[in-house]
Short mmCIF file of C-alpha atoms and ligand atoms in Angstrom, two decimals:
data_model
loop_
_atom_site.label_atom_id
_atom_site.label_comp_id
_atom_site.label_asym_id
_atom_site.label_seq_id
_atom_site.Cartn_x
_atom_site.Cartn_y
_atom_site.Cartn_z
CA MET A 1 28.93 26.05 23.71
CA ARG A 2 25.89 23.52 25.03
CA LYS A 3 22.65 24.93 23.60
CA ALA A 4 20.04 26.70 25.67
CA VAL A 5 15.92 26.05 25.30
CA TRP A 6 13.54 28.19 26.93
CA ILE A 7 10.04 25.93 27.46
CA THR A 8 7.31 26.81 28.31
CA GLY A 9 4.70 25.20 30.51
CA GLY A 10 7.65 22.81 31.78
CA SER A 11 5.97 21.34 34.81
CA ARG A 12 4.28 17.74 33.91
CA GLY A 13 3.47 16.62 31.21
CA ILE A 14 4.17 16.82 27.52
CA GLY A 15 6.85 20.25 28.85
CA ALA A 16 9.10 18.06 31.85
CA ALA A 17 8.95 15.30 28.98
CA CYS A 18 10.61 18.05 27.57
CA VAL A 19 12.57 19.63 30.17
CA ARG A 20 13.55 15.74 30.80
CA VAL A 21 14.97 15.50 27.07
CA PHE A 22 16.19 17.72 26.11
CA ALA A 23 19.14 18.35 29.25
CA ALA A 24 19.86 14.71 28.85
CA GLU A 25 21.42 15.33 25.25
CA GLY A 26 23.43 18.38 26.86
CA TRP A 27 21.28 21.29 25.95
CA ARG A 28 20.68 23.85 29.03
CA VAL A 29 16.65 23.66 30.13
CA ALA A 30 14.93 26.98 31.18
CA PHE A 31 11.08 26.25 32.14
CA THR A 32 8.23 28.52 33.34
CA TYR A 33 4.89 27.01 35.24
CA ARG A 34 1.87 28.46 36.95
CA SER A 35 1.49 26.38 40.61
CA SER A 36 3.14 23.51 40.93
CA ALA A 37 6.08 24.86 42.63
CA ALA A 38 7.30 22.34 43.90
CA GLN A 39 6.90 19.61 40.90
CA ALA A 40 8.92 22.24 39.17
CA GLU A 41 12.37 22.23 41.84
CA LYS A 42 11.55 18.88 41.92
CA LEU A 43 12.21 18.28 38.41
CA ALA A 44 15.32 21.95 38.24
CA GLU A 45 16.34 19.80 41.32
CA GLU A 46 16.35 16.48 38.33
CA THR A 47 17.60 17.90 36.28
CA GLY A 48 19.39 20.46 36.63
CA ALA A 49 17.00 22.64 34.52
CA LEU A 50 15.95 26.70 35.93
CA ALA A 51 12.52 26.81 37.32
CA VAL A 52 10.39 29.58 36.84
CA CYS A 53 7.75 30.81 37.73
CA ALA A 54 5.20 32.68 35.26
CA ASP A 55 1.31 32.22 33.93
CA ALA A 56 1.37 32.39 30.36
CA SER A 57 -1.88 34.61 30.18
CA ASP A 58 0.80 37.42 32.20
CA GLY A 59 2.49 39.60 29.46
CA ALA A 60 4.73 40.88 32.46
CA ALA A 61 5.80 37.58 34.04
CA VAL A 62 6.36 35.92 30.71
CA GLN A 63 8.69 38.73 30.09
CA ALA A 64 10.13 38.37 33.18
CA ALA A 65 10.75 34.79 33.10
CA TYR A 66 12.25 34.56 29.66
CA ALA A 67 14.84 38.52 31.57
CA GLN A 68 15.82 35.23 34.18
CA THR A 69 16.03 32.74 31.98
CA CYS A 70 19.00 35.16 30.01
CA GLY A 71 20.23 35.98 33.17
CA ARG A 72 20.86 32.08 34.19
CA LEU A 73 22.04 31.00 30.72
CA GLY A 74 22.21 33.80 28.70
CA ALA A 75 20.12 34.18 25.71
CA PRO A 76 18.71 30.60 24.25
CA TYR A 77 18.29 29.38 20.86
CA ALA A 78 15.36 27.45 20.87
CA LEU A 79 11.68 27.78 22.23
CA VAL A 80 8.94 25.29 22.91
CA CYS A 81 5.59 26.58 23.21
CA ASN A 82 3.99 23.74 25.39
CA ALA A 83 2.20 25.13 28.68
CA GLY A 84 -1.64 25.16 26.93
CA ILE A 85 -5.26 23.94 28.95
CA ALA A 86 -7.77 21.81 28.08
CA GLU A 87 -11.96 22.32 28.54
CA GLN A 88 -14.54 19.85 27.47
CA LYS A 89 -18.10 21.37 26.93
CA MET A 90 -20.93 21.60 24.39
CA PHE A 91 -20.29 24.76 22.55
CA GLN A 92 -23.58 26.25 24.11
CA ASP A 93 -22.46 26.52 27.18
CA LEU A 94 -19.37 28.53 26.11
CA THR A 95 -19.67 32.02 27.58
CA ASP A 96 -17.25 35.03 26.14
CA ALA A 97 -14.81 33.99 29.00
CA ASP A 98 -14.50 30.79 28.72
CA TRP A 99 -13.80 31.51 25.00
CA GLN A 100 -11.53 34.00 26.35
CA ARG A 101 -9.76 31.80 28.86
CA MET A 102 -9.52 29.61 26.30
CA LEU A 103 -7.35 31.62 23.77
CA ASP A 104 -5.72 34.00 26.50
CA VAL A 105 -3.61 31.00 27.18
CA ASN A 106 -3.87 28.58 24.68
CA LEU A 107 -3.47 31.24 21.33
CA LEU A 108 -1.81 34.82 23.48
CA GLY A 109 0.69 31.97 26.12
CA THR A 110 2.76 31.09 22.51
CA VAL A 111 2.32 34.87 21.31
CA ARG A 112 3.77 36.36 24.60
CA ALA A 113 6.65 33.44 24.41
CA VAL A 114 7.59 34.16 20.88
CA ARG A 115 7.43 37.61 21.71
CA ALA A 116 9.72 37.29 24.63
CA ALA A 117 12.06 36.24 22.66
CA LEU A 118 12.26 36.57 19.24
CA PRO A 119 14.16 39.56 19.72
CA ASP A 120 17.68 38.13 20.63
CA MET A 121 16.60 35.33 17.23
CA LEU A 122 16.29 38.00 15.01
CA HIS A 123 19.48 39.68 16.94
CA ARG A 124 22.04 36.40 16.11
CA LYS A 125 19.73 36.02 13.33
CA ASN A 126 19.14 32.07 14.13
CA GLY A 127 16.82 30.05 16.24
CA SER A 128 14.29 27.74 16.68
CA ILE A 129 10.79 28.09 17.56
CA VAL A 130 8.21 25.02 18.41
CA THR A 131 4.83 25.23 18.47
CA VAL A 132 2.42 22.83 20.49
CA SER A 133 -0.76 22.35 18.78
CA SER A 134 -3.60 19.21 18.42
CA MET A 135 -4.57 16.42 16.55
CA TRP A 136 -7.85 18.42 17.31
CA GLY A 137 -6.38 21.90 16.28
CA GLN A 138 -5.76 20.41 12.03
CA TYR A 139 -9.85 18.09 12.79
CA GLY A 140 -11.67 19.81 14.66
CA ALA A 141 -13.05 18.70 18.77
CA SER A 142 -16.61 17.72 19.38
CA CYS A 143 -17.29 19.25 22.27
CA GLU A 144 -13.95 21.09 22.91
CA SER A 145 -14.80 23.82 19.67
CA HIS A 146 -12.77 26.58 22.06
CA TYR A 147 -10.14 24.10 22.24
CA ALA A 148 -9.94 23.16 19.23
CA ALA A 149 -10.00 26.68 17.65
CA SER A 150 -6.87 27.94 19.92
CA LYS A 151 -4.77 25.16 18.40
CA ALA A 152 -5.85 26.29 14.84
CA ALA A 153 -5.16 29.31 15.48
CA LEU A 154 -1.48 27.95 16.63
CA ILE A 155 -1.02 26.37 13.65
CA GLY A 156 -1.74 29.60 11.59
CA LEU A 157 0.87 31.55 13.52
CA THR A 158 3.75 28.86 13.65
CA LYS A 159 3.31 29.28 9.19
CA SER A 160 3.44 32.51 8.96
CA LEU A 161 6.49 33.69 11.41
CA ALA A 162 8.22 30.51 9.68
CA LEU A 163 7.45 32.66 6.52
CA GLU A 164 8.34 36.39 8.27
CA LEU A 165 11.01 34.60 10.65
CA GLY A 166 12.59 32.27 7.61
CA PRO A 167 14.93 34.87 6.40
CA SER A 168 16.14 36.44 9.94
CA GLY A 169 17.88 32.38 9.87
CA ILE A 170 14.14 31.77 12.54
CA ARG A 171 12.93 28.04 12.07
CA VAL A 172 9.33 28.01 12.68
CA ASN A 173 8.06 24.79 13.07
CA CYS A 174 4.58 22.22 15.34
CA VAL A 175 3.83 19.10 16.93
CA ALA A 176 0.44 18.20 16.81
CA PRO A 177 -0.01 15.42 19.01
CA GLY A 178 -2.60 12.80 18.92
CA VAL A 179 -3.88 11.77 22.73
CA ILE A 180 -0.99 11.53 25.24
CA ASP A 181 -0.86 9.81 28.59
CA THR A 182 -0.85 12.75 30.66
CA ASP A 183 -3.11 14.92 33.54
CA MET A 184 -5.15 16.55 30.93
CA ASN A 185 -6.50 13.79 29.60
CA ALA A 186 -7.64 12.49 33.55
CA MET A 187 -11.25 14.48 32.50
CA HIS A 188 -11.49 11.15 30.55
CA SER A 189 -12.88 7.89 31.77
CA GLU A 190 -11.32 5.17 31.92
CA GLN A 191 -12.98 3.58 28.30
CA THR A 192 -12.80 6.72 26.72
CA MET A 193 -9.13 5.88 26.97
CA ARG A 194 -9.62 2.49 25.97
CA GLU A 195 -11.47 3.55 22.46
CA LEU A 196 -9.02 6.23 21.82
CA ALA A 197 -6.62 3.82 21.64
CA ASP A 198 -8.26 1.79 19.78
CA GLU A 199 -9.78 3.91 17.68
CA THR A 200 -5.72 4.77 17.08
CA PRO A 201 -4.08 2.42 14.24
CA LEU A 202 -0.74 1.59 16.53
CA CYS A 203 -3.14 0.35 19.07
CA ARG A 204 -2.52 2.58 21.58
CA ILE A 205 -2.44 6.34 23.29
CA GLY A 206 1.39 7.77 23.48
CA THR A 207 3.28 9.05 25.74
CA ALA A 208 4.56 12.56 27.12
CA ALA A 209 8.46 11.04 25.68
CA GLU A 210 7.28 10.58 22.56
CA ILE A 211 5.83 14.46 22.56
CA ALA A 212 9.35 15.29 24.17
CA ASP A 213 12.05 13.12 20.92
CA SER A 214 9.56 14.96 17.94
CA ILE A 215 10.10 18.42 20.29
CA LEU A 216 13.90 17.86 20.13
CA TYR A 217 14.10 16.72 16.56
CA LEU A 218 12.06 19.50 15.08
CA SER A 219 14.40 22.23 17.34
CA SER A 220 17.91 20.31 17.14
CA ASP A 221 20.07 20.78 13.50
CA ARG A 222 19.23 17.97 12.23
CA ALA A 223 15.87 19.18 10.85
CA SER A 224 18.13 22.34 9.94
CA PHE A 225 15.84 23.13 6.14
CA ILE A 226 12.85 21.72 7.92
CA THR A 227 10.14 25.53 9.03
CA GLY A 228 6.16 26.02 8.80
CA GLN A 229 5.59 22.14 9.54
CA VAL A 230 3.19 20.29 10.99
CA LEU A 231 4.10 17.68 12.54
CA GLY A 232 1.46 14.92 13.59
CA VAL A 233 2.58 12.80 16.74
CA THR A 234 -0.88 10.82 17.29
CA GLY A 235 0.04 7.14 16.68
CA GLY A 236 -1.40 7.40 12.66
CA LEU A 237 -4.92 8.30 14.04
P1 NAD B 1 -0.95 19.20 31.31
O1 NAD B 1 -2.28 19.48 31.55
O2 NAD B 1 0.03 18.13 31.88
O3 NAD B 1 0.25 19.96 31.11
C1 NAD B 1 -0.03 21.80 31.01
C2 NAD B 1 1.36 22.63 31.35
O4 NAD B 1 0.67 23.45 31.07
C3 NAD B 1 1.65 22.24 32.87
O5 NAD B 1 2.92 22.46 32.44
C4 NAD B 1 0.57 23.62 33.29
O6 NAD B 1 1.87 24.11 34.63
C5 NAD B 1 1.17 24.81 31.57
N1 NAD B 1 -0.15 25.02 31.94
C6 NAD B 1 -0.97 25.74 31.44
N2 NAD B 1 -1.49 26.78 31.71
C7 NAD B 1 -0.45 27.46 32.52
C8 NAD B 1 -0.64 28.71 31.84
N3 NAD B 1 -1.62 30.07 31.94
N4 NAD B 1 0.88 29.12 32.40
C9 NAD B 1 1.84 28.35 32.63
N5 NAD B 1 1.07 27.42 32.27
C10 NAD B 1 0.06 26.30 32.42
O7 NAD B 1 -0.95 18.36 30.26
P2 NAD B 1 -0.25 17.76 28.63
O8 NAD B 1 -0.96 17.06 27.56
O9 NAD B 1 1.23 17.75 28.93
O10 NAD B 1 0.00 19.07 27.67
C11 NAD B 1 0.95 19.75 27.22
C12 NAD B 1 0.16 21.01 25.88
O11 NAD B 1 0.22 19.90 25.18
C13 NAD B 1 -0.81 21.77 25.33
O12 NAD B 1 -0.47 22.78 25.37
C14 NAD B 1 -1.52 20.69 25.86
O13 NAD B 1 -3.04 21.25 24.89
C15 NAD B 1 -1.35 20.07 24.36
N6 NAD B 1 -1.52 18.23 23.80
C16 NAD B 1 -1.79 18.03 25.09
C17 NAD B 1 -2.70 16.32 24.15
C18 NAD B 1 -2.44 14.83 25.33
O14 NAD B 1 -2.92 14.53 24.52
N7 NAD B 1 -2.63 15.54 26.21
C19 NAD B 1 -3.25 16.15 22.83
C20 NAD B 1 -2.73 17.02 22.12
C21 NAD B 1 -1.88 18.42 22.50
#
């Protein structure tokens, strides 16, 4: 039986690359999206994946999306918590609402997805969870303190879950991308992107497919003795 994976935020960027890479490797794939229905349906058609609309900040919607996924694919072996938002603002300008929105999607969105998928993994005594943090969550980011804090929290969550779930045969790892060519970086000018590429030892920014490959690896049996790790995929930055 081919393994199944459930990916959050799969309509574009790194999530869409994950949908493509897992499908190409023969996995059965389901993914959530928030609002880009046309893009999601097109990707579903292209890859044979199941697209389900679910806002990561809505616990009931996430549970319903998981139930729909199980109905079609069976309980997924792997979960990829990719959905996330970013925003650039000086710390002094950040309101409670800004902090709440960031944590609600990036941290609690991951918590909700894990909460939905975990009972089946515990029942089977196997499974893999990959969270998507960020290099900025490890090193900090000027003018993105709420984003960096949410991504640092994901690392704490990943390591804690790895300790708690290891005895149940469930691996939990984290990918921390560097600067990747997706819509998330559309807020940066061309010059800023060039400067970031110049600062990167491999002299370029990364692709969504390169992040997806690392997530596929951590989700697969090839990483069967790896848990609680943060894999930086940063071109050396
Ligand atoms: P992106 O903006 O292209 O994609 C983000 C995805 O998350 C989209 O599919 C979007 O629909 C989904 N999403 C956002 N809010 C959602 C919500 N409330 N409910 C459901 N889905 C939601 O960005 P990306 O670069 O593909 O980012 C993917 C992940 O990688 C994010 O967690 C991001 O923080 C992380 N990341 C990206 C970079 C980068 O340079 N692009 C670097 C480090 C980490």
